Tab-separated table of C-alpha atoms and ligand atoms in Angstrom:
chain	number	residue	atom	x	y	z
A	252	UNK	CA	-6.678	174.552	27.730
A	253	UNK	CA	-3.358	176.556	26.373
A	254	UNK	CA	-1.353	174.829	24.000
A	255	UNK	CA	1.926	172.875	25.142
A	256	UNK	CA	3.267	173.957	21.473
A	257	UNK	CA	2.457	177.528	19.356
A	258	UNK	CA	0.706	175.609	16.688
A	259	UNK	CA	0.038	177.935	13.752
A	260	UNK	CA	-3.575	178.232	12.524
A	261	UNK	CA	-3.903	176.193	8.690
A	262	UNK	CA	-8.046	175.970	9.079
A	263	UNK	CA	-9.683	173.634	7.001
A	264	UNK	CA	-13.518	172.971	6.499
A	265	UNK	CA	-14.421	168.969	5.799
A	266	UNK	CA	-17.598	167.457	5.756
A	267	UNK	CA	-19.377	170.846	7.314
A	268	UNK	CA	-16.809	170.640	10.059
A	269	UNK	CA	-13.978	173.922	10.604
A	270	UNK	CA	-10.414	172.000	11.589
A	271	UNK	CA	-7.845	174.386	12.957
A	272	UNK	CA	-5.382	172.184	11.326
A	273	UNK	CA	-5.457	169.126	9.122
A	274	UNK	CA	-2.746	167.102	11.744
A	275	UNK	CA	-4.965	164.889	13.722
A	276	UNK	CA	-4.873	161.869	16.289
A	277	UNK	CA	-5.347	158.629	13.629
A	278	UNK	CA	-7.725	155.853	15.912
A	279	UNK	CA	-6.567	153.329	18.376
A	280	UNK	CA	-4.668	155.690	20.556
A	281	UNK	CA	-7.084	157.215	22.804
A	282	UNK	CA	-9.514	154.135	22.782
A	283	UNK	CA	-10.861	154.475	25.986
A	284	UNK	CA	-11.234	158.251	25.497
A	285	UNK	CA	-9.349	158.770	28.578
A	286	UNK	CA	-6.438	161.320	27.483
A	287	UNK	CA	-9.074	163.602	25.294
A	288	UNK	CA	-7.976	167.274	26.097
A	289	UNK	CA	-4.234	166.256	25.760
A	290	UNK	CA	-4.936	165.937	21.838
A	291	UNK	CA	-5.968	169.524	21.683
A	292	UNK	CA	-3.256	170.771	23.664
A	293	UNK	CA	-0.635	168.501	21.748
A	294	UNK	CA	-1.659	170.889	18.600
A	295	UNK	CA	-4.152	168.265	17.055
A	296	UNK	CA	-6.459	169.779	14.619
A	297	UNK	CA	-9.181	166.916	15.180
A	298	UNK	CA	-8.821	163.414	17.383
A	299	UNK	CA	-10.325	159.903	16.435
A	300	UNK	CA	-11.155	158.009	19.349
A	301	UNK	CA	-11.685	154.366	19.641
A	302	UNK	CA	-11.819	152.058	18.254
A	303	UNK	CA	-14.999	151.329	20.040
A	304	UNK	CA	-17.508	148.194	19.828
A	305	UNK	CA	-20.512	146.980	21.286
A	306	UNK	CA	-19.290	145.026	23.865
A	307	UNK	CA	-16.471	145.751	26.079
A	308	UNK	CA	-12.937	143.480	25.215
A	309	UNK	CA	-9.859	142.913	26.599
A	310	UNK	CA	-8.464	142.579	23.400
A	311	UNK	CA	-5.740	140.098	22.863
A	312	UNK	CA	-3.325	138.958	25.199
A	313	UNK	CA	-0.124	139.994	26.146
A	314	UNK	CA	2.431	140.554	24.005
A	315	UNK	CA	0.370	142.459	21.615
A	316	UNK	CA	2.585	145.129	20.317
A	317	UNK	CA	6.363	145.581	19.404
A	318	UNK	CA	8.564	147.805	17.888
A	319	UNK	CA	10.794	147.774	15.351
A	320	UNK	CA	12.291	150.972	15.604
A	321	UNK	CA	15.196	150.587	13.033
A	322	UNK	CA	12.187	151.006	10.689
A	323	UNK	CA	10.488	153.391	13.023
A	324	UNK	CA	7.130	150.751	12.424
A	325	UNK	CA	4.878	149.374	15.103
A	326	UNK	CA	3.402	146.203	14.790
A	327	UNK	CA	0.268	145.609	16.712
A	328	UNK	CA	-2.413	142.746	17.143
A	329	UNK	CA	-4.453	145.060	19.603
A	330	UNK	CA	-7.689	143.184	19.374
A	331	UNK	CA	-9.776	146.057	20.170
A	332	UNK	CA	-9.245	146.251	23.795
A	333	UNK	CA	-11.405	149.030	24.818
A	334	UNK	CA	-14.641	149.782	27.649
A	335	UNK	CA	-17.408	149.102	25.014
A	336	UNK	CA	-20.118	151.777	23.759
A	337	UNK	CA	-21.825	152.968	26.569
A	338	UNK	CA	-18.847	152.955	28.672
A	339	UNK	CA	-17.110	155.142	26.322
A	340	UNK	CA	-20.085	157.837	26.195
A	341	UNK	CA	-20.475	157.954	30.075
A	342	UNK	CA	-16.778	158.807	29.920
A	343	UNK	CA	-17.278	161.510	27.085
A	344	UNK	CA	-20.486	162.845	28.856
A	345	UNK	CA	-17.735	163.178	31.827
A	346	UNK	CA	-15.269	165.079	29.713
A	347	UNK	CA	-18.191	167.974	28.915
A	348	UNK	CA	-19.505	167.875	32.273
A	349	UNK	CA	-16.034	168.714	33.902
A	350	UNK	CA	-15.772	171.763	31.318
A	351	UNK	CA	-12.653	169.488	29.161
A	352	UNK	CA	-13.964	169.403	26.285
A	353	UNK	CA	-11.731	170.565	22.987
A	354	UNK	CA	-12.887	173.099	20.664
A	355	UNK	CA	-11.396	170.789	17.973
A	356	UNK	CA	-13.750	167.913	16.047
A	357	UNK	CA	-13.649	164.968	17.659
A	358	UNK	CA	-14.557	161.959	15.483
A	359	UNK	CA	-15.265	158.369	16.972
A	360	UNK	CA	-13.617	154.918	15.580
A	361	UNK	CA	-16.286	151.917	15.317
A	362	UNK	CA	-15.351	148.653	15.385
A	363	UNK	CA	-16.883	145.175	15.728
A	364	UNK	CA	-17.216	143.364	18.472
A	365	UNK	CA	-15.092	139.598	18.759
A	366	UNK	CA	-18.260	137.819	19.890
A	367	UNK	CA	-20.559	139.342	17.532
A	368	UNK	CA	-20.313	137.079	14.222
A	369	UNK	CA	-20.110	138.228	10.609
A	370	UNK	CA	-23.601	138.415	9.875
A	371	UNK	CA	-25.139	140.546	12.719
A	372	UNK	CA	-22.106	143.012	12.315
A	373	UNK	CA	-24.342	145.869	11.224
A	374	UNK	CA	-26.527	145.842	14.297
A	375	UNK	CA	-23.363	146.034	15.953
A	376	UNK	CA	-22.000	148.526	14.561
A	377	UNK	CA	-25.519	150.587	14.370
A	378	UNK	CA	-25.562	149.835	18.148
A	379	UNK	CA	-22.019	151.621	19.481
A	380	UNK	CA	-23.258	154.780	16.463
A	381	UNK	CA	-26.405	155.560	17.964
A	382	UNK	CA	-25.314	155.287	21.824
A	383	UNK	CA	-22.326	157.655	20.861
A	384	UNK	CA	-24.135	159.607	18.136
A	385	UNK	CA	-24.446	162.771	20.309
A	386	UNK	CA	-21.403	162.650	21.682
A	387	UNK	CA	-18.853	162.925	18.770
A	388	UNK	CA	-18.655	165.418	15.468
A	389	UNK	CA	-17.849	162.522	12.730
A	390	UNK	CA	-17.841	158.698	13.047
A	391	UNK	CA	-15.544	156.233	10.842
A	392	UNK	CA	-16.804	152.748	10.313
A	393	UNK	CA	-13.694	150.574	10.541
A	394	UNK	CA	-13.636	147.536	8.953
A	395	UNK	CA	-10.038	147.505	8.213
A	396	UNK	CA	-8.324	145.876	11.168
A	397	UNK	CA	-6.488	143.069	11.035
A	398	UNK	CA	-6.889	141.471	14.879
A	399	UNK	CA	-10.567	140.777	14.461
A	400	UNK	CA	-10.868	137.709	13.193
A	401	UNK	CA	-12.637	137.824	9.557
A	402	UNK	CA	-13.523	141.749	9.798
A	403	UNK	CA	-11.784	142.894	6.655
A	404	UNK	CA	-13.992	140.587	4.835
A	405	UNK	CA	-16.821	143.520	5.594
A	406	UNK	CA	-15.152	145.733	3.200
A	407	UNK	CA	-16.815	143.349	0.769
A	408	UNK	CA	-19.493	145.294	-1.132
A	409	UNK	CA	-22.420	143.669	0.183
A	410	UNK	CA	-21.301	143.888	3.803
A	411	UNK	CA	-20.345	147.073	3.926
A	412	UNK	CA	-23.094	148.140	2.301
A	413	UNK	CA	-25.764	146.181	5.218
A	414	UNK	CA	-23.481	147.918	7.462
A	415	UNK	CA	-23.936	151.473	5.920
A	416	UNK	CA	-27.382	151.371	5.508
A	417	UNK	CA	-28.205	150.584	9.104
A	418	UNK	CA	-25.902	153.069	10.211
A	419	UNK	CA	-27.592	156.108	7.801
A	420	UNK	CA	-31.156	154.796	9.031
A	421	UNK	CA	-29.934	155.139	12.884
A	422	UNK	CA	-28.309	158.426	11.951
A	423	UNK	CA	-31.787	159.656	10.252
A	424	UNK	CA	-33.884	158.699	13.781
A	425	UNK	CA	-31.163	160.791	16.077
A	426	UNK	CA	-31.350	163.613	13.922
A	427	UNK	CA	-35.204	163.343	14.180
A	428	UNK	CA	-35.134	162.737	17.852
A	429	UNK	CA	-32.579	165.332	18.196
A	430	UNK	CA	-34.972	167.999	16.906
A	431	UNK	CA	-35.237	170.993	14.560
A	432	UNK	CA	-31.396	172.207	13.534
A	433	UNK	CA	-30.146	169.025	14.189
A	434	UNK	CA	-27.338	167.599	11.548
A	435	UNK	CA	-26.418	164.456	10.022
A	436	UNK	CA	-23.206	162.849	11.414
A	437	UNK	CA	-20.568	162.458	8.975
A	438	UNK	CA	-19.773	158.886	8.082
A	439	UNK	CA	-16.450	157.875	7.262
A	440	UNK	CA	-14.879	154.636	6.167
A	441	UNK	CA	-11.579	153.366	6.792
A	442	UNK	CA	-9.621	151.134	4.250
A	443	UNK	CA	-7.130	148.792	4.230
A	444	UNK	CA	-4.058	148.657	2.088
A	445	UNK	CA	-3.918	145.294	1.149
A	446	UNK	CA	-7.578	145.892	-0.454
A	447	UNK	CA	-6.816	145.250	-4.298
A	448	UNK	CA	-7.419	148.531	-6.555
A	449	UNK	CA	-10.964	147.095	-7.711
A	450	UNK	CA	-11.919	146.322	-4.158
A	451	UNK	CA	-11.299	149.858	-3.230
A	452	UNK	CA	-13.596	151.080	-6.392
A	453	UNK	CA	-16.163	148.547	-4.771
A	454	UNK	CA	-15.986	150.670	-1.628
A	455	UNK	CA	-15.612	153.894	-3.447
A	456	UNK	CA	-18.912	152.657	-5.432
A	457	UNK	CA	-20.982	153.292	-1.877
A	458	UNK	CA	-19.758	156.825	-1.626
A	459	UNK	CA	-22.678	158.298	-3.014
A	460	UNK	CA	-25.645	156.177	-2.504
A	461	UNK	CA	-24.795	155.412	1.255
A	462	UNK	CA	-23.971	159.169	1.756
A	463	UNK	CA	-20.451	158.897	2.783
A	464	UNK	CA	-18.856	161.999	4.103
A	465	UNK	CA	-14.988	160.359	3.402
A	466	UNK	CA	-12.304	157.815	3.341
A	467	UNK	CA	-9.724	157.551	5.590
A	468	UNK	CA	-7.003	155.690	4.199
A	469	UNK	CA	-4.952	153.635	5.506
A	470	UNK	CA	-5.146	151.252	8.328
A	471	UNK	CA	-2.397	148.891	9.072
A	472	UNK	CA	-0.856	146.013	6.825
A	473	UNK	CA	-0.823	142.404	7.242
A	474	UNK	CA	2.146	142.579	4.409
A	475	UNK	CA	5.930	142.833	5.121
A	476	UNK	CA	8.068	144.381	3.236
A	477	UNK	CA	12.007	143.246	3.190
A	478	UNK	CA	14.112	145.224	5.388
A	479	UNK	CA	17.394	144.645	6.316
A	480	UNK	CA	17.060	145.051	9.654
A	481	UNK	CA	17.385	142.644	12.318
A	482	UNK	CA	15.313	143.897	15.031
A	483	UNK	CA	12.297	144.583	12.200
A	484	UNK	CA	13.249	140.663	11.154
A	485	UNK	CA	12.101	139.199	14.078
A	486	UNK	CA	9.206	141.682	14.454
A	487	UNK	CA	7.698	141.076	11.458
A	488	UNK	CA	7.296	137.263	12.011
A	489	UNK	CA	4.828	138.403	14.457
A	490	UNK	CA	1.106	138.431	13.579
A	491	UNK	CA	-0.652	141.818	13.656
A	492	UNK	CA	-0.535	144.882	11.640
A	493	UNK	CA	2.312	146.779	10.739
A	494	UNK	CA	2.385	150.575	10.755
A	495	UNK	CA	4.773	153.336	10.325
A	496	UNK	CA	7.484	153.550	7.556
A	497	UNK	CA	7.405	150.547	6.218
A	498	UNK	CA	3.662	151.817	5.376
A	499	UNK	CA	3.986	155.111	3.758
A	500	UNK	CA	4.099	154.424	-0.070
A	501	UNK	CA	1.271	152.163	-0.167
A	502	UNK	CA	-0.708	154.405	1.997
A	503	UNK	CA	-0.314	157.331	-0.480
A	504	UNK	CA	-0.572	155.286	-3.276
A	505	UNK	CA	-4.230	154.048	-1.992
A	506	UNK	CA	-4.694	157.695	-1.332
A	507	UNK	CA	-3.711	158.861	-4.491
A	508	UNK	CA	-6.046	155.849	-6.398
A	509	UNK	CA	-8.974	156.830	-3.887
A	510	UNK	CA	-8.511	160.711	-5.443
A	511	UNK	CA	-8.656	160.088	-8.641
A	512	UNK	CA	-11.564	157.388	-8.784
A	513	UNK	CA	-13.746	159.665	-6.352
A	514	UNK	CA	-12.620	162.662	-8.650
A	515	UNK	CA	-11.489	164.593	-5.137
A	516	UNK	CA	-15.434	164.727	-4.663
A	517	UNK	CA	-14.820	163.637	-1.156
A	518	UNK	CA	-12.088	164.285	1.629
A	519	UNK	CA	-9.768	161.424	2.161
A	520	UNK	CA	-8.032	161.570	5.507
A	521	UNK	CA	-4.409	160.419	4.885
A	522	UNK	CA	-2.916	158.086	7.302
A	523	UNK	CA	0.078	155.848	7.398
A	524	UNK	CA	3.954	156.322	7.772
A	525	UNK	CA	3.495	159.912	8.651
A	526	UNK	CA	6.384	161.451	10.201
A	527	UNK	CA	7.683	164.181	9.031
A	528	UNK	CA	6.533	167.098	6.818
A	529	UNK	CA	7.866	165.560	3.247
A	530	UNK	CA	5.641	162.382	4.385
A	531	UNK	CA	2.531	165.221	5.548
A	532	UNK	CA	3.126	166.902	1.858
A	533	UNK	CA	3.127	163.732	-0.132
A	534	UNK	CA	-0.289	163.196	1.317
A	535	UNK	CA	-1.971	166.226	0.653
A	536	UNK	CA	-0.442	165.711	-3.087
A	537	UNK	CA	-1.668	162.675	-3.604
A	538	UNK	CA	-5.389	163.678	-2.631
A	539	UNK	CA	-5.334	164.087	1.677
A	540	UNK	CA	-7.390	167.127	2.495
A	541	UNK	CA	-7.197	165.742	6.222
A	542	UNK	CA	-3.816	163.840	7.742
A	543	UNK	CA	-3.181	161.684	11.084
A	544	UNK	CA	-0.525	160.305	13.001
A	545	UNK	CA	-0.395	157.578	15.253
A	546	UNK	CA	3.496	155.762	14.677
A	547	UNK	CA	4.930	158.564	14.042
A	548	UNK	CA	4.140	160.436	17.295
A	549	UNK	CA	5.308	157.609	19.041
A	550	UNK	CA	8.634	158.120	17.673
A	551	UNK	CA	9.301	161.429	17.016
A	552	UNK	CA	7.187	162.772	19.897
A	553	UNK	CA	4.665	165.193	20.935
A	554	UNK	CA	5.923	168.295	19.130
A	555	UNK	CA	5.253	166.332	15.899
A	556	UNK	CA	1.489	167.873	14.329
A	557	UNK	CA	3.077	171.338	15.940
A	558	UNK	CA	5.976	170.448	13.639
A	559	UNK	CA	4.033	169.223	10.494
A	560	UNK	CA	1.246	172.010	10.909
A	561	UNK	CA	4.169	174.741	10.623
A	562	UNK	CA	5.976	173.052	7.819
A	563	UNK	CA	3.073	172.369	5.749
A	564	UNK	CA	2.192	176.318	5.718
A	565	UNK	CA	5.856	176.663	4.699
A	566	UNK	CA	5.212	174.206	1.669
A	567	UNK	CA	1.854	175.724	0.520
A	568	UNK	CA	4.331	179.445	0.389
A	569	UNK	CA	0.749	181.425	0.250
A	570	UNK	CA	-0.903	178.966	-1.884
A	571	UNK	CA	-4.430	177.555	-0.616
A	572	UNK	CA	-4.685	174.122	1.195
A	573	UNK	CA	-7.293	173.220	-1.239
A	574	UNK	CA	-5.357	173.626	-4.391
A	575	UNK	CA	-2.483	171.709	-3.107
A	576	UNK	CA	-4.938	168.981	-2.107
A	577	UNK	CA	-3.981	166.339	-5.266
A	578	UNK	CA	-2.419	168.507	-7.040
A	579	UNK	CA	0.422	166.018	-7.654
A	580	UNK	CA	-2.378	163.999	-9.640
A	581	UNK	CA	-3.627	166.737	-12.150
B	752	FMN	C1	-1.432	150.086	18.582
B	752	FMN	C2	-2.329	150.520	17.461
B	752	FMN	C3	-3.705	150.452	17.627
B	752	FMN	C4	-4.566	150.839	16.588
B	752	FMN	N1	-5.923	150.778	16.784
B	752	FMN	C5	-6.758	151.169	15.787
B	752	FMN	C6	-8.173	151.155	15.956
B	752	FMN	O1	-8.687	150.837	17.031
B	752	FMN	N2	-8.957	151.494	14.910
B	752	FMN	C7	-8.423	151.875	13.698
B	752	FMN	O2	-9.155	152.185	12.754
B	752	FMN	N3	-7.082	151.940	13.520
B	752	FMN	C8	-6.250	151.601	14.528
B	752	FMN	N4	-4.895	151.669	14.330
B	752	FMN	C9	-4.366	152.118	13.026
B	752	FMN	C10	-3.983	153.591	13.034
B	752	FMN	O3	-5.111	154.412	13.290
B	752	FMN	C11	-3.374	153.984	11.671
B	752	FMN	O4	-4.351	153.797	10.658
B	752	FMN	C12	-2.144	153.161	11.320
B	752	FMN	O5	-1.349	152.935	12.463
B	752	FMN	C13	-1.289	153.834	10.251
B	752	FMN	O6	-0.808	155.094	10.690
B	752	FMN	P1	0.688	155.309	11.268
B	752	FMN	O7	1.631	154.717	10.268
B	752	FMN	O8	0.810	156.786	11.450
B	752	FMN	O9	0.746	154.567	12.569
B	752	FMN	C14	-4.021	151.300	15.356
B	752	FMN	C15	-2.627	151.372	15.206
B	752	FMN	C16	-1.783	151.003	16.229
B	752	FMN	C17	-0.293	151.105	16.018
């Protein structure tokens, strides 16, 4: 499909995947998959879809997300709503089957599914994974959200790690059942920011004997910063998670800790408070070698990765993406 924007080419090769750009779709935007070549035409280098669980949700009742847009933040308790696994990868199959289907990666969001309880959260997980496995370029294991009751608590160690390792043995039996040639699927995970600096290091400690292909970092906050504002007042007395501006620093800084304790041995996809190209660059400085928007599109609109794409290339002035990636840690 042509372009609505002339996006200039910045390619970029992650996890054995070739990204046109590094601006991408962040999760919970498309999570019924139901806009997907509209990414791709937007200018998107790569789209998350989802999140996704098990079982299909209605998520939480009405009203589940506000604005505060004197702080250009969203606050959202979402709760997930989406069609459920195999829902979502008759939808997909749909999207290749009409001839749709972008040239960019497409990586799928997994989340956990409200009636499912803490302790059978891997076979959950491991469920949605291998019904979409052939359906998506990367997956991201999201155990960051803030509207499922109790799910950050699988960023503990332990948990996560249950939850890895039945993942990495379902991804081992596609592969196999999808034959000679057939590759591994990148597995992300997604962080929160309110995860203390030593429980990031406890997730960063799985990177290499779970296999993981990244980070993404960050999802929304449960904190609230002061503002001034009166609109954002009355917003943030709301329960949910908050996203946007108000976000931005402690994204980058969880970015920029991630960097340095993984030694920039893995990509981090950079994600929170996003919207414009200073935001973009601070990103890739702190350690990004991937970004996404979500808030930001919302309120600058859909000329934004067009935007950011063009003014990163002015930033890097010739230089390569990969030695601006952290470079304002070294
Ligand atoms: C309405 C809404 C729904 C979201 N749903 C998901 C989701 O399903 N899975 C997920 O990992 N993140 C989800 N997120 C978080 C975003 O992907 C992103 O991490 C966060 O909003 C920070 O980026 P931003 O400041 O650019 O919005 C959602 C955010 C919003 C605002």
């Amino acid at each position: 499909m042509a372009g609505w924007f002339d996006v200039p080419p910045l390619p970029v090769e992650a996890f054995g995947l070739r990204f046109p750009n590094p601006v991408g779709l962040a999760a919970g935007m498309d999570k019924g998959a139901v806009a997907v070549p509209a990414w791709e035409a937007m200018g998107f280098g790569f789209s998350e879809l989802g999140g996704v669980t098990r079982h299909p949700q209605s998520g939480n009742p009405e009203p589940r997300m506000f604005r505060a847009p004197g702080e250009e933040a969203l606050l959202n308790r979402m709760g997930f709503n989406n069609p459920g696994a195999d829902a979502l990868c008759t939808r997909l199959q749909r999207w290749h089957a009409v001839g749709r289907w972008p040239s960019h990666p497409v990586g799928i969001n997994l989340g956990k599914s409200k009636m499912t309880p803490l302790s059978e959260a891997a076979s959950d997980y491991a469920y949605s994974f291998g019904q979409l496995w052939g359906q998506a370029d990367f997956f991201v294991v999201n155990v960051s959200s803030p509207n499922t009751p109790n799910l950050r608590q699988l960023q503990d160690k332990a948990a996560l790690d249950d939850i890895l390792s039945a993942l990495q043995e379902m991804n081992r039996a596609r592969q196999r059942e999808a034959g000679p040639g057939a590759s591994l699927r990148p597995i992300l995970v997604k962080v929160a920011p309110d995860l203390s600096f030593d429980a990031l290091d406890d997730v960063v400690s799985l990177v290499e004997p779970r296999g993981l292909a990244g980070l993404v970092a960050t999802n929304t906050t449960i904190a609230r910063p002061e503002t001034t504002d009166a609109v954002a007042r009355i917003v943030y007395r709301e329960t949910g998670g908050l996203s946007g501006r108000p976000l931005r620093e402690r994204s980058t800084e969880v970015i920029r800790h991630l960097h340095r304790q993984t030694g920039g041995r893995i990509p981090i996809i950079g994600v929170g408070g996003i919207a414009n190209v200073d935001d973009a660059w601070d990103k890739v400085q702190a350690g990004a070698t991937l970004l996404q928007v979500y808030s930001g599109l919302v309120y600058e609109g859909p000329s934004l990765p067009a935007d950011l794409v063009a003014g990163l290339l002015g930033r890097l002035a010739g230089a390569s993406w990969s030695d601006a990636i952290g470079a304002g840690n070294r």
